Short mmCIF file of C-alpha atoms and ligand atoms in Angstrom, two decimals:
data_model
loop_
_atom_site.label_atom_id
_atom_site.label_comp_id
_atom_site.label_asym_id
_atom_site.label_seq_id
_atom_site.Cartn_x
_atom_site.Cartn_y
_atom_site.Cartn_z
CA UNK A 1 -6.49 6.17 23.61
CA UNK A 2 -6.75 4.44 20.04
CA UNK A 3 -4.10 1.99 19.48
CA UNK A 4 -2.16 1.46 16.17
CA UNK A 5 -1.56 -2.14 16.14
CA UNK A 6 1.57 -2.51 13.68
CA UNK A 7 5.20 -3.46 14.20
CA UNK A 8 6.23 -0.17 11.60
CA UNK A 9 6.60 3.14 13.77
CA UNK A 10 6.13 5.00 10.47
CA UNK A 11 2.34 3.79 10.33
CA UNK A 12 1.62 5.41 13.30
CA UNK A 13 3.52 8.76 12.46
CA UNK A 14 1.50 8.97 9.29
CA UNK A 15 -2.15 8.12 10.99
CA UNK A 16 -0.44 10.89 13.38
CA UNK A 17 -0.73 13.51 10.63
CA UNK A 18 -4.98 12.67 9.93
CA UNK A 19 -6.09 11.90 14.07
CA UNK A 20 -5.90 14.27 17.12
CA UNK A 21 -2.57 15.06 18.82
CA UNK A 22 -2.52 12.24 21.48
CA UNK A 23 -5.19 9.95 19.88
CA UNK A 24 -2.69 7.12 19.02
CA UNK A 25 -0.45 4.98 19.88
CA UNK A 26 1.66 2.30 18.68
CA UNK A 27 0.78 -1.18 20.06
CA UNK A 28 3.67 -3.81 18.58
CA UNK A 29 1.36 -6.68 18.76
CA UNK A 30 1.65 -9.74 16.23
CA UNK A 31 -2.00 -10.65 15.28
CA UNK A 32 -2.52 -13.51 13.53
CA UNK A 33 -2.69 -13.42 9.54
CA UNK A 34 -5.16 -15.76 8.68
CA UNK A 35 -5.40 -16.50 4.79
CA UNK A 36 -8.57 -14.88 2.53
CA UNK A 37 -8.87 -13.72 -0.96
CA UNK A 38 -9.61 -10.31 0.17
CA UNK A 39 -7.91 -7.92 3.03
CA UNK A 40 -11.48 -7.58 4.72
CA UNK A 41 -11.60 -10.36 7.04
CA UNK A 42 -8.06 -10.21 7.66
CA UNK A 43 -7.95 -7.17 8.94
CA UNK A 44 -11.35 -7.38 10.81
CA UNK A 45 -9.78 -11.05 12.73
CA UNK A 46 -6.55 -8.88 13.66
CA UNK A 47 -8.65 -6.13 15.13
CA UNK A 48 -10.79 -8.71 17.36
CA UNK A 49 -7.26 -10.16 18.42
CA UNK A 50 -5.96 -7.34 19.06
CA UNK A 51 -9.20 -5.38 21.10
CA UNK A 52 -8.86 -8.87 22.85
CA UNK A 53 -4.91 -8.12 24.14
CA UNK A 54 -5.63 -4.52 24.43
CA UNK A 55 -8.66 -4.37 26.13
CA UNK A 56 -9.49 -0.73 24.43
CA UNK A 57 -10.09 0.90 20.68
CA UNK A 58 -7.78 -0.97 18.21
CA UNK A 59 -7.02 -0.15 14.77
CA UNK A 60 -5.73 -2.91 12.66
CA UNK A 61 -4.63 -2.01 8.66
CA UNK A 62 -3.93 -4.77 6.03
CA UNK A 63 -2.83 -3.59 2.95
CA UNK A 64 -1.80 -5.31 -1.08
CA UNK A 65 -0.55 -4.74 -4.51
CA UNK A 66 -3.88 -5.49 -6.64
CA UNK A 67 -2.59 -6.51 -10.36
CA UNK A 68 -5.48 -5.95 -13.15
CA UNK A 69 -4.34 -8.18 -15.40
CA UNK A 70 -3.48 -11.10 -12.53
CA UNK A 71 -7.07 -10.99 -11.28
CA UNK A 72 -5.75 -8.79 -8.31
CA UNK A 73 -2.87 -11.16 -7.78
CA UNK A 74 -0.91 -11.01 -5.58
CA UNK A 75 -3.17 -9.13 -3.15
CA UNK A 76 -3.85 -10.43 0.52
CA UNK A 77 -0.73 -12.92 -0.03
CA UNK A 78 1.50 -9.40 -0.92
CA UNK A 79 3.49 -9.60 2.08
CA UNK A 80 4.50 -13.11 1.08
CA UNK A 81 4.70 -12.59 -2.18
CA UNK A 82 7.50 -9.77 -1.47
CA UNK A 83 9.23 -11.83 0.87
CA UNK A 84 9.78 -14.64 -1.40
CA UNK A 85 9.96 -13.75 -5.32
CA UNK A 86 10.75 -10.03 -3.88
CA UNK A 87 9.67 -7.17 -5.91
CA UNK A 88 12.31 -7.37 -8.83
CA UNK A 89 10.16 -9.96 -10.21
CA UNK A 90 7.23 -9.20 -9.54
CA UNK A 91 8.01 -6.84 -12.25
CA UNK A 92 9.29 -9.83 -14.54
CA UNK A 93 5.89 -10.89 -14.17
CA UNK A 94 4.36 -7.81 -15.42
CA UNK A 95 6.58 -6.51 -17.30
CA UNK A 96 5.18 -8.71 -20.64
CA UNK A 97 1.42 -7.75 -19.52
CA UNK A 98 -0.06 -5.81 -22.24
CA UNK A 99 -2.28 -3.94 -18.96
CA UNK A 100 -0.08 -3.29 -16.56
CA UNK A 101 -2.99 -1.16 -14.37
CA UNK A 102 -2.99 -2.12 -10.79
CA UNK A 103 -3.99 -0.58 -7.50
CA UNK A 104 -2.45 -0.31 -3.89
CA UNK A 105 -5.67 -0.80 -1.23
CA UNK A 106 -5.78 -0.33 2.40
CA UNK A 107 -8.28 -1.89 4.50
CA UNK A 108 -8.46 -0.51 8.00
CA UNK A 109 -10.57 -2.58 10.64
CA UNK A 110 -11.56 -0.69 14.03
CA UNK A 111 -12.55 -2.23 16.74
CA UNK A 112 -13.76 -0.98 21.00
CA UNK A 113 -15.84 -3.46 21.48
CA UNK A 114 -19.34 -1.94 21.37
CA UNK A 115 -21.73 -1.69 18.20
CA UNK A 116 -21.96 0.87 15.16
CA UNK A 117 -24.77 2.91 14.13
CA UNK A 118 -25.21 2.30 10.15
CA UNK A 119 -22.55 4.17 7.87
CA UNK A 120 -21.49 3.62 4.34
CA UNK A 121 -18.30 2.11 5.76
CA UNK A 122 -19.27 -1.74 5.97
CA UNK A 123 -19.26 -3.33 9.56
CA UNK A 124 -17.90 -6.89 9.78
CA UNK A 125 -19.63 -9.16 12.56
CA UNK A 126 -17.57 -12.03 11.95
CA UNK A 127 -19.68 -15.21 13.35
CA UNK A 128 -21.56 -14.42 16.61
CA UNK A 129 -23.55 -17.56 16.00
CA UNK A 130 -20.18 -19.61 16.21
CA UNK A 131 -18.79 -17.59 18.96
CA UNK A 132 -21.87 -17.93 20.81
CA UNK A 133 -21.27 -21.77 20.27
CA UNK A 134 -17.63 -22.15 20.63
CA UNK A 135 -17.93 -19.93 24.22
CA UNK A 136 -14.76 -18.30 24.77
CA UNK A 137 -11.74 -18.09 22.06
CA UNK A 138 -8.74 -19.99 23.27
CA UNK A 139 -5.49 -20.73 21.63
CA UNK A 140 -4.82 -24.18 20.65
CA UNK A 141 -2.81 -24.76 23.65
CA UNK A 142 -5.27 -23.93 25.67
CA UNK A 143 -4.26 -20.27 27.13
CA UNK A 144 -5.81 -16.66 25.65
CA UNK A 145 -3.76 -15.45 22.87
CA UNK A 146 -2.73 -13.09 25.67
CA UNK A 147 -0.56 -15.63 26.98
CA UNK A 148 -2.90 -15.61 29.95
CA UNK A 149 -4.45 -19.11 31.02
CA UNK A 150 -7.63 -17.18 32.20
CA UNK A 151 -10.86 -17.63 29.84
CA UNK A 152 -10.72 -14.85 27.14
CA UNK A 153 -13.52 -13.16 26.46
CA UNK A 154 -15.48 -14.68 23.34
CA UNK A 155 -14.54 -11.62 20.67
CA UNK A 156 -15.23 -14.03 17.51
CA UNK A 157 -18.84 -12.26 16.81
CA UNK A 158 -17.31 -8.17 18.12
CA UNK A 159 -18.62 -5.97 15.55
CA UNK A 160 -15.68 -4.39 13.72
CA UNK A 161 -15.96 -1.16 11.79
CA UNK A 162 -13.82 -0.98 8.28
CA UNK A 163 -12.76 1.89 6.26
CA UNK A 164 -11.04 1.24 2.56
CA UNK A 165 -8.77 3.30 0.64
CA UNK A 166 -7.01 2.40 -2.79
CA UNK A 167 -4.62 4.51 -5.06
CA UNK A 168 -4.57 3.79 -9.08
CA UNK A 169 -1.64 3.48 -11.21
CA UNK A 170 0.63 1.00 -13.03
CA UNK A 171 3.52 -1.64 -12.64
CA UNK A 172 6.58 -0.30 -14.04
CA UNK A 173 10.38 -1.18 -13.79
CA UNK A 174 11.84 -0.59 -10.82
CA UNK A 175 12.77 3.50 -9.76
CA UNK A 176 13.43 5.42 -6.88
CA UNK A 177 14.78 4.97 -3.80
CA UNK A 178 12.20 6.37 -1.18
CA UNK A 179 9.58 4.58 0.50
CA UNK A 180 9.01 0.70 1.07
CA UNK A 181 7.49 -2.71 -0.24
CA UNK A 182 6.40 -1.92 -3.72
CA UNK A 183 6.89 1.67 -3.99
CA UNK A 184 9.73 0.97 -6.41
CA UNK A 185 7.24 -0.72 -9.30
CA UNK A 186 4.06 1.06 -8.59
CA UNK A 187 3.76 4.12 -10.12
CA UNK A 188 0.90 6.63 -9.79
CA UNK A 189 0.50 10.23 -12.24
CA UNK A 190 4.09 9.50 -13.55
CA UNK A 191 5.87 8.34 -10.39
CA UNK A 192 6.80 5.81 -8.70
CA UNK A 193 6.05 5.99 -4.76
CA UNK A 194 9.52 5.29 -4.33
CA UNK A 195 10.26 8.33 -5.90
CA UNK A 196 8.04 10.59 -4.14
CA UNK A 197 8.44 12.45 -0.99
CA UNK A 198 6.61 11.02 2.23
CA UNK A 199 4.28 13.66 2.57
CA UNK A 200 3.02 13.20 -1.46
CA UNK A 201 3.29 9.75 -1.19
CA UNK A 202 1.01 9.81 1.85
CA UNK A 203 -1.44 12.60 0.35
CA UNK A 204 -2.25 9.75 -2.77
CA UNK A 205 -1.78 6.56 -1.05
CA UNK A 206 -4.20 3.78 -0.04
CA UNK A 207 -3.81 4.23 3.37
CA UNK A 208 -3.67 7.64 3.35
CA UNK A 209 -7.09 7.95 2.23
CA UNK A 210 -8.42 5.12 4.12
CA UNK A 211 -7.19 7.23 7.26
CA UNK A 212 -8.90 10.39 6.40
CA UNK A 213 -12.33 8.32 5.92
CA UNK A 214 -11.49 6.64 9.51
CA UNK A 215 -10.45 10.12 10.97
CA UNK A 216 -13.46 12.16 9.83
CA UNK A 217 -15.99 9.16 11.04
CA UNK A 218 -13.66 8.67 14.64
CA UNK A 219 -13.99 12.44 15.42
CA UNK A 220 -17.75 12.00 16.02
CA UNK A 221 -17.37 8.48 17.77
P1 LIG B 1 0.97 -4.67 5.24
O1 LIG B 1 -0.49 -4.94 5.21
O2 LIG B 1 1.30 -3.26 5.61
O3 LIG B 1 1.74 -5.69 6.02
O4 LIG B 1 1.50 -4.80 3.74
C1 LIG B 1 1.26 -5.96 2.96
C2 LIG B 1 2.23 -5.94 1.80
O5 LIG B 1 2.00 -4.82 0.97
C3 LIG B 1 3.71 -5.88 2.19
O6 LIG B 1 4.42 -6.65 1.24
C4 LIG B 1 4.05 -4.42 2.06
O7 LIG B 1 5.42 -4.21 1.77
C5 LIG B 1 3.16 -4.00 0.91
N1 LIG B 1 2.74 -2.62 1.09
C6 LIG B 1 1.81 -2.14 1.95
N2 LIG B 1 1.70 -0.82 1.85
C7 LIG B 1 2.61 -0.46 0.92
C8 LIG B 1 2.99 0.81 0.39
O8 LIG B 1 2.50 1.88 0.77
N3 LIG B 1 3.94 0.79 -0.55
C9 LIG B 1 4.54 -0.36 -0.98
N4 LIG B 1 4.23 -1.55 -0.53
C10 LIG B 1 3.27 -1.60 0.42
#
């Protein structure tokens, strides 16, 4: 049983659509974000916290909003960015931006605990050498991030396997009322993913195709 870690049910109904019936499941675990300038090692530190609560295959996805002309601003910090300024001006931002090309990527980080064989995909090993130093990965407060006040098992160096997927388009003032997040100003072949239905949205989007990479590889694993 693969495990979706993500507190949005619709993730899990759309990696439904590319996986096995019965592969996955949704596992409402809140991993911790840390901050990074790309959605690699984000992803691949939620998947070790998350194999370590789980204790089977986890799949972990961090996603952003990659702006050209902002050097990929606002990227990792997305989330926060929408949750602050909101989207509305995001698009103030853009909208005097005489390249208004930006990209939606999907990183997806998978992680069982054993070793890869060598792929195109890249493998993240985060720091063994620390882990190996630090011995097993507590919380500050002493206790697993379980909640347990057991050892956890040191997961800092578990290799973790990552799959990316991006869509192209362009910032544009806000239209349509479907989908999520930025769906609204992002528009790809002369729509906005807020205009599209789920099924086309999912067909083009970043996470759509960073699922069909995962799915194709995950069959054979
Ligand atoms: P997360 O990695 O899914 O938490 O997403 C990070 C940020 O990107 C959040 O602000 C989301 O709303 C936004 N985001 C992720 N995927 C999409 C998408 O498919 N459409 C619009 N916004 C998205």
């Amino acid at each position: 049983m693969l495990r979706y870690v993500t507190t949005n049910a619709g993730k899990v109904r759309e990696a439904e659509t590319y996986l096995a019936d019965g592969t996955v499941r949704q596992l409402d675990f809140d991993y911790t974000e840390i901050q990074a300038d790309s959605l690699a090692p984000i992803a691949a530190r939620g998947a070790r916290e998350a194999y370590r609560e789980a204790g089977g295959p986890v799949l972990v996805d961090d996603a952003g909003l990659f702006i050209e002309a902002l050097d990929g601003f606002p990227g990792p910090y997305s989330s926060y960015i929408e949750n602050t300024l909101g989207i509305d001006r995001v698009w103030e931002v853009a909208r005097d931006l005489e390249n208004r090309r930006a990209a939606f990527r999907c990183t997806l980080a998978y992680c069982d605990g054993d070793d890869f064989a060598a792929t195109p995909d890249p493998i993240d090993r985060g720091d063994r050498s620390a882990a190996a130093a630090a011995g097993p990965t507590r919380d500050t407060d002493g206790t697993s991030a379980a909640g347990s006040t057991e050892p956890a098992p040191a997961t800092d160096g578990l290799p973790v396997k990552l799959f990316q997927g991006a869509v192209p388009g362009r910032i544009v003032a806000p239209r349509g009322d479907g989908g999520f997040g930025y769906d609204p100003i992002f528009e790809h072949d002369g729509e906005t993913l807020a205009e599209m239905s789920t099924a086309a949205k999912n067909a083009v989007s970043h996470r759509g195709r960073a699922l069909e990479t995962f799915a194709e590889w995950y069959a054979d694993r």
